[in-house]
Short mmCIF file of C-alpha atoms in Angstrom, two decimals:
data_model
loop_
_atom_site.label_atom_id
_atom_site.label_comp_id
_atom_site.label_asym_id
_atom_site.label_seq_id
_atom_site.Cartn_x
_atom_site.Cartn_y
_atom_site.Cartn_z
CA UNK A 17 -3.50 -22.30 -70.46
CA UNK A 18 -4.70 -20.87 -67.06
CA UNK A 19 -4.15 -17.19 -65.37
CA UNK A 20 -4.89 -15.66 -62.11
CA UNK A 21 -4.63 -11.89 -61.39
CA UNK A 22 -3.96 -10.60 -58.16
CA UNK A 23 -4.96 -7.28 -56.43
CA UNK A 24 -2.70 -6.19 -54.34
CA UNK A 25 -4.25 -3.02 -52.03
CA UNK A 26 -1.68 -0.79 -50.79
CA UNK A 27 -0.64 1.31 -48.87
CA UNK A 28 -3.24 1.57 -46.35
CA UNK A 29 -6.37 3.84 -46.72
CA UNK A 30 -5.95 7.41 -46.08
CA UNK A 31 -7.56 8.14 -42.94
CA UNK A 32 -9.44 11.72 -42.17
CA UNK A 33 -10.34 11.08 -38.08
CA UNK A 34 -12.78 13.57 -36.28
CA UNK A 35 -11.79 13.56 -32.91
CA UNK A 36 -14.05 16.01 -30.44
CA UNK A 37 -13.56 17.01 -27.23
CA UNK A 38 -15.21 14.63 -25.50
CA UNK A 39 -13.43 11.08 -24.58
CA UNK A 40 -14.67 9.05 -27.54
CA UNK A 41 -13.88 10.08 -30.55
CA UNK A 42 -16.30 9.50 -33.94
CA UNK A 43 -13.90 8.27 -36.77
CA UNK A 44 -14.81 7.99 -39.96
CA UNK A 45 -12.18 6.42 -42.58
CA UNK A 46 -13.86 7.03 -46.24
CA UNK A 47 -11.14 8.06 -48.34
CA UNK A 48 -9.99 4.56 -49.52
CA UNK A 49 -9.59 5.22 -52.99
CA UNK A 50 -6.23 7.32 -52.17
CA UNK A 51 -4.84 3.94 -51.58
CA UNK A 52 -5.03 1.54 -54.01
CA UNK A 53 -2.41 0.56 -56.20
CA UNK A 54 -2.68 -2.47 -58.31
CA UNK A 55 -0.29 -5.54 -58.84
CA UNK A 56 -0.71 -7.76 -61.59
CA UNK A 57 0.06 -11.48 -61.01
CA UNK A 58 0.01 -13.68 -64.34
CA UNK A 59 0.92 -17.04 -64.28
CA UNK A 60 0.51 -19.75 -67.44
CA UNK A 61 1.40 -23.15 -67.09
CA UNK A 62 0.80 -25.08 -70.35
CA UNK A 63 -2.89 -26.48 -71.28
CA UNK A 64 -5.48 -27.03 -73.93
CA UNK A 65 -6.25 -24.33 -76.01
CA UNK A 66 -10.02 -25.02 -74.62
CA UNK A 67 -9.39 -23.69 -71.26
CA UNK A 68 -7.76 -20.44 -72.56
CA UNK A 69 -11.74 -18.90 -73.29
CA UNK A 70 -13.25 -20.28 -70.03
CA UNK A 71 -9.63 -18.54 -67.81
CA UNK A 72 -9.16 -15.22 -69.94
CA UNK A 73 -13.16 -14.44 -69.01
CA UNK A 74 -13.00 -13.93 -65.36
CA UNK A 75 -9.97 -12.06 -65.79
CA UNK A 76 -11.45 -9.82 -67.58
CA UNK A 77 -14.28 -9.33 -65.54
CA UNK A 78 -12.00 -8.99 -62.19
CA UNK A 79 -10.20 -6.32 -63.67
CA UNK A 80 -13.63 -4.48 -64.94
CA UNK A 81 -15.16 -4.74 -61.37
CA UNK A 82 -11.99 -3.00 -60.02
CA UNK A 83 -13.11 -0.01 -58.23
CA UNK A 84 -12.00 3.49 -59.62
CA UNK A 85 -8.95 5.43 -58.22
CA UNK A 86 -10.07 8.60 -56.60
CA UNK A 87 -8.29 11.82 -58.22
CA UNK A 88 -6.51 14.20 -55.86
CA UNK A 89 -9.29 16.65 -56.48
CA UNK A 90 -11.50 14.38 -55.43
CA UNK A 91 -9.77 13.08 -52.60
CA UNK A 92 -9.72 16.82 -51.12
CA UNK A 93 -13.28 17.07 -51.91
CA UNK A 94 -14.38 14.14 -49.98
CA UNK A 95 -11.90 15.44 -46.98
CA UNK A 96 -14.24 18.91 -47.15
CA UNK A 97 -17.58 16.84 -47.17
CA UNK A 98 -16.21 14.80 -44.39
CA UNK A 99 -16.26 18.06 -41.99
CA UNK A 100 -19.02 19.87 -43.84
CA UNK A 101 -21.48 16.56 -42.57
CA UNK A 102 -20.19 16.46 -39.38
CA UNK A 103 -18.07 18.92 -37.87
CA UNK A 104 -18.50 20.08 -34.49
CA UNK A 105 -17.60 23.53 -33.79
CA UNK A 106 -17.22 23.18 -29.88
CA UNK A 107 -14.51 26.08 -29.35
CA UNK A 108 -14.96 29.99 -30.63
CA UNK A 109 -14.05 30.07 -33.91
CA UNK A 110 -17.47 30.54 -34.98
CA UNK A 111 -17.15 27.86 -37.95
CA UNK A 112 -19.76 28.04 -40.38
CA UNK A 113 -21.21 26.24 -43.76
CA UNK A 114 -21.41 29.15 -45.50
CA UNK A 115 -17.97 29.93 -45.17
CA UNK A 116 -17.02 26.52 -44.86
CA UNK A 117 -18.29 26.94 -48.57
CA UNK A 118 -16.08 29.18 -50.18
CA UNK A 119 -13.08 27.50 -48.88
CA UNK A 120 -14.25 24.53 -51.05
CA UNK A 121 -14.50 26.98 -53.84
CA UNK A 122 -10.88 28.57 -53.33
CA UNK A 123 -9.13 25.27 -53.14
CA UNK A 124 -10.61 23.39 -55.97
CA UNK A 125 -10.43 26.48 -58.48
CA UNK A 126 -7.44 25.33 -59.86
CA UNK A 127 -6.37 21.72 -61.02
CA UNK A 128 -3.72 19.56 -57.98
CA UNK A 129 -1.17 17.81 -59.92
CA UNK A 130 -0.20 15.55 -57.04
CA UNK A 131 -0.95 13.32 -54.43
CA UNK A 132 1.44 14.92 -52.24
CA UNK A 133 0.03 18.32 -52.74
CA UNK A 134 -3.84 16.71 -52.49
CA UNK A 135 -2.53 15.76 -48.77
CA UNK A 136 -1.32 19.07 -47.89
CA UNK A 137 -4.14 21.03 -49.04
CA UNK A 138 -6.22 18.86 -46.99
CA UNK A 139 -3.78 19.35 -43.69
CA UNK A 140 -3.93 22.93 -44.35
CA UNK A 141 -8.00 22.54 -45.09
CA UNK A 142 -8.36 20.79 -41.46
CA UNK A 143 -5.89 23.37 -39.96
CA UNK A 144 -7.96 26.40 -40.39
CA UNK A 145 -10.44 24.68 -37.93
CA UNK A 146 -8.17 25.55 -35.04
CA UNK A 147 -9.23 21.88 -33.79
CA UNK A 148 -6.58 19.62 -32.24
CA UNK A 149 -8.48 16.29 -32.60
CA UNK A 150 -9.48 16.76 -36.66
CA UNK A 151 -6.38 15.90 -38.41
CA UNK A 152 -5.48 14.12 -41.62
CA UNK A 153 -3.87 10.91 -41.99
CA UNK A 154 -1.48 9.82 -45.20
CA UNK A 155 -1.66 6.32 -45.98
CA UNK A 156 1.93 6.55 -44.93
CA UNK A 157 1.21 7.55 -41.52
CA UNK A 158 -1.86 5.87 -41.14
CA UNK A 159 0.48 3.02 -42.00
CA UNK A 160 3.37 3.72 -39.03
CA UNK A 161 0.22 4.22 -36.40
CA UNK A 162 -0.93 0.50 -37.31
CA UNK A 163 2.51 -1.06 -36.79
CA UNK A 164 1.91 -2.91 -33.43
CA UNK A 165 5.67 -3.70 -32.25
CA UNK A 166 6.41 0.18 -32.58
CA UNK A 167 6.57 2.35 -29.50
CA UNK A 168 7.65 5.02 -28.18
CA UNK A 169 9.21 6.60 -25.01
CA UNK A 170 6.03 7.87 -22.72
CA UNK A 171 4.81 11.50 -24.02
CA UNK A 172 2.04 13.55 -25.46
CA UNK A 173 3.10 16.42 -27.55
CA UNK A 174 1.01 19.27 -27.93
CA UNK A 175 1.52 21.87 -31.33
CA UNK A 176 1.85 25.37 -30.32
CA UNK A 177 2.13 28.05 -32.68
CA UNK A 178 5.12 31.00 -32.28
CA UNK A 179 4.87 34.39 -32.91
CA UNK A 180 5.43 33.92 -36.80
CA UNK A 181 2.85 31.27 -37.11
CA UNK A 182 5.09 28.50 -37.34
CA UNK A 183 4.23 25.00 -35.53
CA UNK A 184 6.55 24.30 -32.45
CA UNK A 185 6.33 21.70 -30.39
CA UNK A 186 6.14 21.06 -26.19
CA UNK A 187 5.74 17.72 -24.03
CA UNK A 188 1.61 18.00 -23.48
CA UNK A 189 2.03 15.28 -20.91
CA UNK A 190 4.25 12.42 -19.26
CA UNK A 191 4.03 8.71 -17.93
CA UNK A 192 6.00 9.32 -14.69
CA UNK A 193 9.12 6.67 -14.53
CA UNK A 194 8.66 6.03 -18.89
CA UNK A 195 11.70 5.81 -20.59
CA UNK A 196 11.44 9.65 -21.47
CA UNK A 197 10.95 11.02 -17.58
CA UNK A 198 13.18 8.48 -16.17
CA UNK A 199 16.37 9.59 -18.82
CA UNK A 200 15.02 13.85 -18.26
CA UNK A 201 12.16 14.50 -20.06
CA UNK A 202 10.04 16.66 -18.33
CA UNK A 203 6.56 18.17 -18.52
CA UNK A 204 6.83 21.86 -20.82
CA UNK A 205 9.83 21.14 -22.52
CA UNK A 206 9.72 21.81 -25.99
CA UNK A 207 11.39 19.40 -28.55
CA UNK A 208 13.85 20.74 -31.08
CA UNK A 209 15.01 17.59 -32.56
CA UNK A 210 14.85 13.58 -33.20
CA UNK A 211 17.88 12.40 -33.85
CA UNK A 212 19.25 15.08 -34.92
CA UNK A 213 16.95 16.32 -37.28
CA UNK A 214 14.98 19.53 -36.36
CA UNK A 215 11.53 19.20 -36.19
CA UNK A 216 10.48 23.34 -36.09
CA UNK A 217 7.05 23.14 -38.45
CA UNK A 218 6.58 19.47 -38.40
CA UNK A 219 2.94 18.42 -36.68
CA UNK A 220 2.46 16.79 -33.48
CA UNK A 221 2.03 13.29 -35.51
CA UNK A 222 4.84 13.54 -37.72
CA UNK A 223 7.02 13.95 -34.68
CA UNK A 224 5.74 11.05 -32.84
CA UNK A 225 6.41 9.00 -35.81
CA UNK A 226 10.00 9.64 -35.46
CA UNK A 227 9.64 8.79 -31.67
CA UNK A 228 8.54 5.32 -31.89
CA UNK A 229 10.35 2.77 -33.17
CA UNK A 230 11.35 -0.87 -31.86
CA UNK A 231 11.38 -2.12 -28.46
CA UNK A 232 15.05 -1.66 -27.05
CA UNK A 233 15.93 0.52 -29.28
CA UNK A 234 17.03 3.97 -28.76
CA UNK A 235 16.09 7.85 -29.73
CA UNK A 236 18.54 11.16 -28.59
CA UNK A 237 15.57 13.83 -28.57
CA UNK A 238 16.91 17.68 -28.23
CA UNK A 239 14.84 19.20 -25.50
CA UNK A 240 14.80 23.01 -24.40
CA UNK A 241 13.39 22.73 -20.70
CA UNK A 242 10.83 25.66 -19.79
CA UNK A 243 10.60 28.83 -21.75
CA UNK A 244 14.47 30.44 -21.04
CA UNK A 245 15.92 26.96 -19.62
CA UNK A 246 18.72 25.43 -21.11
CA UNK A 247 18.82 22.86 -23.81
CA UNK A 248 19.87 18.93 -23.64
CA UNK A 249 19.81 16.31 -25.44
CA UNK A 250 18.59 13.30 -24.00
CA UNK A 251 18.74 9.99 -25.23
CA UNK A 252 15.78 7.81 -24.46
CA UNK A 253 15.60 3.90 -24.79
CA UNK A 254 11.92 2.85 -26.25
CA UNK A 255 9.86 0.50 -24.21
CA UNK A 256 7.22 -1.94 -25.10
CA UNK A 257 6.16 -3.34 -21.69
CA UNK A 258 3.66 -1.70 -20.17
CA UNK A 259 4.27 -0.75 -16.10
CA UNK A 260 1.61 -0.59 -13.83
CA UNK A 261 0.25 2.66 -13.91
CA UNK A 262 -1.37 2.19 -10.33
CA UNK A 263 0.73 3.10 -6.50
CA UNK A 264 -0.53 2.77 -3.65
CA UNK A 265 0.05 3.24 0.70
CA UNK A 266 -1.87 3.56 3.76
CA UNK A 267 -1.36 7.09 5.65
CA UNK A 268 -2.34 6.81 9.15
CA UNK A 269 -3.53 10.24 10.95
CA UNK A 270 -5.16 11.47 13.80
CA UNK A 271 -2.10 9.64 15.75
CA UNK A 272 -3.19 6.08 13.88
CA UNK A 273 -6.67 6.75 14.52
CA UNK A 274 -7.83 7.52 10.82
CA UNK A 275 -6.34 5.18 8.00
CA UNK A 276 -6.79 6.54 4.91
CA UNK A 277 -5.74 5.03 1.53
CA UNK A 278 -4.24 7.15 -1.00
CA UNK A 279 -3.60 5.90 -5.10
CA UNK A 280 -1.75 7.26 -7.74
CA UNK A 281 -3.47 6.89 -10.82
CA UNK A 282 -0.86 7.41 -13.84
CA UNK A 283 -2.28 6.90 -16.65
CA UNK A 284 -5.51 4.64 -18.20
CA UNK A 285 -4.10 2.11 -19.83
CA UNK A 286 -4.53 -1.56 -19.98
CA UNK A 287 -3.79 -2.47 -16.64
CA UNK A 288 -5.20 0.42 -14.87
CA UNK A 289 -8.44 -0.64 -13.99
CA UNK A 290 -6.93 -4.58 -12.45
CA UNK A 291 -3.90 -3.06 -10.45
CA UNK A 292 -6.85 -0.32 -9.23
CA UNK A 293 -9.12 -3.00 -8.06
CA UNK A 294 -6.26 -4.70 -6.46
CA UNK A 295 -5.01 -1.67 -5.01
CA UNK A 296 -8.66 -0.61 -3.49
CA UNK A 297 -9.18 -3.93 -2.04
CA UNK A 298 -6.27 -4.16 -0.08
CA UNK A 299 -6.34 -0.82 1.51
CA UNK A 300 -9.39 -1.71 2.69
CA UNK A 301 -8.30 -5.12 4.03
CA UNK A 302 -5.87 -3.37 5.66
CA UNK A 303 -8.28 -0.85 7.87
CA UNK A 304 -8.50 2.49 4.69
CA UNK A 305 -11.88 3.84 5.75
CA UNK A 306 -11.01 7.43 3.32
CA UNK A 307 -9.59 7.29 0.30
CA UNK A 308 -7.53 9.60 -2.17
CA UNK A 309 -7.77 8.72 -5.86
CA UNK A 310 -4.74 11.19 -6.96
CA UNK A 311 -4.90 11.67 -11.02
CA UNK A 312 -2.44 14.77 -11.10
CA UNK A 313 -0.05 14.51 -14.19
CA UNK A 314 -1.81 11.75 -15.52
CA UNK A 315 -0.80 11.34 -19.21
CA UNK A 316 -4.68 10.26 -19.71
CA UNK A 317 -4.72 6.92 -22.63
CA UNK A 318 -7.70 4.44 -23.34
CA UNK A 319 -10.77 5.83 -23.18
CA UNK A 320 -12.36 2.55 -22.21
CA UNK A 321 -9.97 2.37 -19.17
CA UNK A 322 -10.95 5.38 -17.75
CA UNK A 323 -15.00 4.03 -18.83
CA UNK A 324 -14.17 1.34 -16.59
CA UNK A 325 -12.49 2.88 -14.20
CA UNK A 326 -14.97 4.98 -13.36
CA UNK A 327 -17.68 2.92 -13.26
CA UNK A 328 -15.81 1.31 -9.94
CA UNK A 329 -16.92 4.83 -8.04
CA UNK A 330 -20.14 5.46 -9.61
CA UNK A 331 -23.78 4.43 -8.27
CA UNK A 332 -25.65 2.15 -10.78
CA UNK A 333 -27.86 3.96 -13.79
CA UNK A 334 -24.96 6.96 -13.74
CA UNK A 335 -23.95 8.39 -16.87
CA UNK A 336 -20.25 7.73 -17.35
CA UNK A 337 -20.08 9.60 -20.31
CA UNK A 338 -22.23 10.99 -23.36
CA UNK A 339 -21.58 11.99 -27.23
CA UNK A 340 -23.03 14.78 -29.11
CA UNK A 341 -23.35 15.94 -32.68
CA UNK A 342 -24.76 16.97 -35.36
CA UNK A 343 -26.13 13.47 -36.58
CA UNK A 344 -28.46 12.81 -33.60
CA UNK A 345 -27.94 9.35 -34.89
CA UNK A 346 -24.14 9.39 -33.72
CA UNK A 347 -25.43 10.67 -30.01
CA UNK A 348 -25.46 8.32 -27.53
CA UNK A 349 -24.41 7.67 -23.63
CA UNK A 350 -22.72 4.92 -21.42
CA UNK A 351 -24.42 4.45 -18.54
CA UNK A 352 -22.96 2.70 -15.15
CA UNK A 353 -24.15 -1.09 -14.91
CA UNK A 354 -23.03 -2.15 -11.22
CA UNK A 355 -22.79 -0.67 -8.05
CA UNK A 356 -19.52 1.36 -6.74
CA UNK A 357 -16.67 -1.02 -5.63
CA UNK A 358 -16.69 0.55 -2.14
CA UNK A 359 -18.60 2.93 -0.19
CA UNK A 360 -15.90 5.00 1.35
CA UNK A 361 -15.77 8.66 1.00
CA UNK A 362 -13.08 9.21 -1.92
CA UNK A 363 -11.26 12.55 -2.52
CA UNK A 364 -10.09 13.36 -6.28
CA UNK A 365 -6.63 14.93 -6.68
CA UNK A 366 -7.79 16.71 -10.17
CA UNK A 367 -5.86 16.81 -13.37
CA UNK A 368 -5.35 20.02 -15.84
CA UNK A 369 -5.59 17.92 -18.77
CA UNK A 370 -5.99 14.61 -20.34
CA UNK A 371 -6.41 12.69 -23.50
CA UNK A 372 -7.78 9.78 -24.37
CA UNK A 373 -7.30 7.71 -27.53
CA UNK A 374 -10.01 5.43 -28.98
#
């Protein structure tokens, strides 16, 4: 007789991300015992009864080797040590060990009977830092946000809390002509609903969840527009392709004496930096001796788009950008390697805000 045993690991590991305020994000995913759950595979075809010692042995010793499932007191506990080690404090709320401390104390005084509840102390843990970029995965969630043919319709939400404390949501930011701006969506609207169901209290990632979905398919999203404006609802159709985030003319002033090239920038995403290039070059075949590099409204996206990006206007040995923290180990800069792409004088339409995922 023979046997094998499988392990199956699922769902995904739960995932506690540190994003600062700065464009690249440290990420550290440690809590992977919240995720395993094991499936047992026998199989026994008939054989000697001399095999059955030499197959029964490494079973044994697979299932020994098997590493421990973390309890839900321990899962929050590792979630706390997570921020305790590294935490940045880079906005007012004067965040502390010491009282970082007693929190620990206060949430692990009493036993947590579930999973479920072992995730929402830890949201509500990672809350109280009043930090928009440290949030908590499930393995659930962590598992929608790895689903590669799921998208969504072109916005960033941003959580805003009400007079009575509770979560609502508004449109942070927009990919002008996506799915969502082209069928209404517009910049300060706040979302009441997916599909119907209301989404007061839910967080920014829950709600995007419900966004995406697959490519063609549709999602009616309840908007109010503006503080007092009136509410719709929309229905958006999802898109997968990605549109070239780059436009582009030649403005001629000075009664066609001074050509000047302006760009629209739209977002940094993976074919930002090409169309760019393409766009730069011929302006300036076609007589663009200024330039305008306009990033107003732009939705932000990957930060190493906008690394490369601007490494096109920089001089060489420039620091394109630089992380700090508290582990001098994790501090480190990315310096320009090549000189700028042109030497025209270039005039920056600024942004308000923008947000780059890693």
């Amino acid at each position: 007789m023979s046997g094998y045993v499988c392990l199956k690991l699922s769902p995904p590991p739960t995932c506690l991300s540190k994003h600062p305020r700065l464009p690249i994000p440290l990420v550290r995913n440690t809590l992977l015992g919240a995720a395993l759950s094991f499936g047992l595979v026998f199989s026994f075809p008939s054989v000697s009864a001399s095999q059955i010692c030499r197959d029964v042995e490494p079973i044994q010793e697979t299932l020994q080797t098997a590493p421990e499932v973390v309890t839900n007191e321990g899962l929050v506990e590792e979630a706390w040590q997570i921020v305790n080690d590294t935490f940045l404090d880079t906005g007012r709320h004067r965040w502390s060990q010491d009282t970082w401390q007693l929190k620990r104390e206060a949430i692990l005084s009493n036993s947590i009977q579930t999973r479920s509840k072992a995730h929402h102390i830890i949201k509500r843990m990672l809350s109280s830092l009043a930090d928009p970029y440290t949030r908590f995965l499930s393995p659930d969630e962590f598992s929608k946000m790895a689903r590669y043919d799921m998208t969504g319709v072109g916005i960033n939400l941003k959580e805003v809390p009400d007079e009575n404390g509770d979560l609502r949501l508004e449109v942070l930011g927009i990919i002008l002509d996506g799915p969502a701006h082209s069928a209404g969506v517009r910049q300060g609207d706040e979302i009441l609903a997916v599909n119907n169901m209301e989404v007061k209290g839910k967080s920014a990632f829950e709600v995007s969840s419900l966004l995406r979905g697959p490519n063609g398919t549709s999602v009616t999203i309840q908007v109010k527009h503006g503080n007092c404006g009136p509410v719709e609802s929309i229905e958006v159709q999802r898109q997968l392709v990605a549109r070239t985030p780059v436009f582009y003319r030649l403005e001629q002033l000075d009664n066609g004496v001074t050509s000047v090239g302006y760009i629209r920038l739209k977002e940094f995403n993976a074919l930002a930096r090409k169309d760019l290039v393409i766009a730069m070059k011929r302006l300036q075949d076609m007589g663009a001796s200024y330039f305008i590099l306009d990033l107003r409204d732009n939705l932000g996206g990957l930060v190493q788009a906008g690394i490369e990006i601007a490494k096109l206007f920089l001089n060489e040995g420039d620091t394109v950008i630089y992380t700090v923290g508290r582990d001098p180990q994790l501090q480190k800069a990315i310096v320009t390697d090549t000189s700028p792409l042109i030497q025209a004088p270039i005039v920056v339409k600024k942004f308000l805000h923008l947000i780059f995922y890693h």
